[in-house]
Amino acid sequence: PRAKLLPDLPPYATALDKAGWWALRLACAGVLLFLLCIAIALSGESLHHYTVALFLLGVGWNFLFTGATALALTAYRPEEKDKAQGALNFCIFAVLAVSSLASGVLVTTQGWTLLNVGSLLPLGLTALALGWLAVGQRHGNAPSTIAPVVIKMGRSRWLEP
């Protein structure tokens, strides 16, 4: 019963978050869980390693997806958020579908180690982007740092003259 509650916690945390403070930390926690997942996956190929890595992957994905979506939507006016979230979710799940198929091909042709090591580049880029946003929030100019990376679905409140 308790294990079923865990995946449902991040949306409640970000729903209460108006300034993006928890959303940024939730996304950063997701990156850290992904790194831990990769470290465990690279440390062995037993069922135990795979099970723990898969659990960390699922929770890390949930944290990163929920936090990043909440952060991305802060760049839009309330009337734009529905369209923006639809476009953002479409892009995320399209990339997810392609990467799922590609990871199957990669693990069968190149092996488990290369699959895990190869995921460090996009994870590192994500960590850099979150760090950039954290520095922007600390200096009070977070809206100008997030606006260029959000899919534009109309006029964003941060890009208006």
Coordinates of C-alpha atoms in Angstrom, one line a residue, residues 32-144:
L32 CA 20.3 12.5 -8.8
L33 CA 18.1 9.4 -8.8
F34 CA 18.9 8.8 -12.5
L35 CA 22.6 9.1 -11.6
L36 CA 22.2 6.6 -8.8
C37 CA 20.3 4.3 -11.2
I38 CA 23.2 4.4 -13.7
A39 CA 25.7 3.7 -11.0
I40 CA 23.8 0.7 -9.8
A41 CA 23.2 -0.6 -13.3
L42 CA 26.9 -0.3 -14.1
S43 CA 27.9 -2.1 -10.9
G44 CA 26.5 -5.4 -11.9
E45 CA 24.1 -7.4 -14.1
S46 CA 22.3 -9.5 -11.5
L47 CA 18.5 -9.4 -11.0
H48 CA 19.0 -7.4 -7.8
H49 CA 21.0 -4.7 -9.7
Y50 CA 18.3 -4.6 -12.4
T51 CA 15.4 -4.4 -10.0
V52 CA 16.9 -1.6 -7.9
A53 CA 18.0 0.3 -11.0
L54 CA 14.6 0.0 -12.5
F55 CA 12.9 1.3 -9.3
L56 CA 15.3 4.3 -9.2
L57 CA 14.7 4.9 -12.9
G58 CA 10.9 5.0 -12.4
V59 CA 11.0 7.3 -9.4
G60 CA 13.7 9.5 -11.0
W61 CA 11.6 9.8 -14.2
N62 CA 8.5 10.7 -12.2
F63 CA 10.4 13.4 -10.3
L64 CA 12.1 14.9 -13.3
F65 CA 9.0 14.8 -15.5
T66 CA 6.8 16.4 -12.9
G67 CA 9.3 19.0 -11.8
A68 CA 10.4 19.9 -15.4
T69 CA 6.8 20.2 -16.6
A70 CA 5.8 22.5 -13.7
L71 CA 8.9 24.6 -14.4
A72 CA 8.2 24.9 -18.1
L73 CA 4.7 26.0 -17.5
T74 CA 5.8 29.0 -15.4
A75 CA 6.9 30.7 -18.6
Y76 CA 3.3 31.0 -19.8
R77 CA 0.2 33.0 -19.0
P78 CA -2.7 31.1 -17.5
E79 CA -4.7 31.1 -20.8
E80 CA -1.7 29.6 -22.6
K81 CA -0.8 26.8 -20.2
D82 CA -3.2 24.2 -21.6
K83 CA -1.9 24.5 -25.1
A84 CA 1.7 24.6 -23.9
Q85 CA 1.3 21.5 -21.7
G86 CA -0.3 19.6 -24.6
A87 CA 2.6 20.5 -26.9
L88 CA 5.2 19.8 -24.3
N89 CA 3.6 16.4 -23.4
F90 CA 3.4 15.4 -27.0
C91 CA 7.1 16.2 -27.6
I92 CA 8.2 14.4 -24.4
F93 CA 6.2 11.3 -25.2
A94 CA 7.3 11.3 -28.9
V95 CA 10.9 11.4 -27.8
L96 CA 10.2 8.8 -25.2
A97 CA 8.7 6.4 -27.8
V98 CA 11.7 6.8 -30.1
S99 CA 14.2 6.5 -27.3
S100 CA 12.5 3.3 -26.0
L101 CA 12.8 1.7 -29.4
A102 CA 16.4 2.9 -29.8
S103 CA 17.4 1.7 -26.4
G104 CA 16.2 -1.8 -27.3
V105 CA 18.3 -1.8 -30.4
L106 CA 21.3 -0.3 -28.5
V107 CA 21.2 -2.8 -25.7
T108 CA 21.0 -5.8 -28.1
T109 CA 23.7 -4.6 -30.4
Q110 CA 26.1 -2.7 -28.1
G111 CA 25.4 -4.0 -24.7
W112 CA 24.1 -2.9 -21.3
T113 CA 27.2 -0.8 -20.3
L114 CA 27.1 1.4 -23.4
L115 CA 23.4 2.0 -22.9
N116 CA 24.0 3.3 -19.4
V117 CA 27.1 5.3 -20.2
G118 CA 25.4 6.8 -23.2
S119 CA 22.6 8.1 -21.0
L120 CA 25.1 10.3 -19.1
L121 CA 25.3 12.9 -21.9
P122 CA 21.6 13.9 -21.9
L123 CA 21.5 13.6 -18.1
G124 CA 24.5 15.9 -17.9
L125 CA 22.8 18.5 -20.2
T126 CA 19.7 18.3 -18.1
A127 CA 21.7 18.9 -14.9
L128 CA 23.4 21.9 -16.5
A129 CA 20.1 23.4 -17.5
L130 CA 18.7 22.9 -14.1
G131 CA 21.8 24.4 -12.5
W132 CA 21.5 27.4 -14.9
L133 CA 17.9 27.8 -13.8
A134 CA 18.8 27.5 -10.1
V135 CA 21.4 30.3 -10.5
G136 CA 18.9 32.4 -12.3
Q137 CA 16.3 31.9 -9.5
R138 CA 18.9 32.8 -6.9
H139 CA 19.7 36.1 -8.7
G140 CA 16.1 36.9 -9.3
N141 CA 16.1 36.6 -13.1
A142 CA 14.7 33.1 -13.6
P143 CA 12.0 34.1 -16.1
S144 CA 14.6 35.3 -18.6

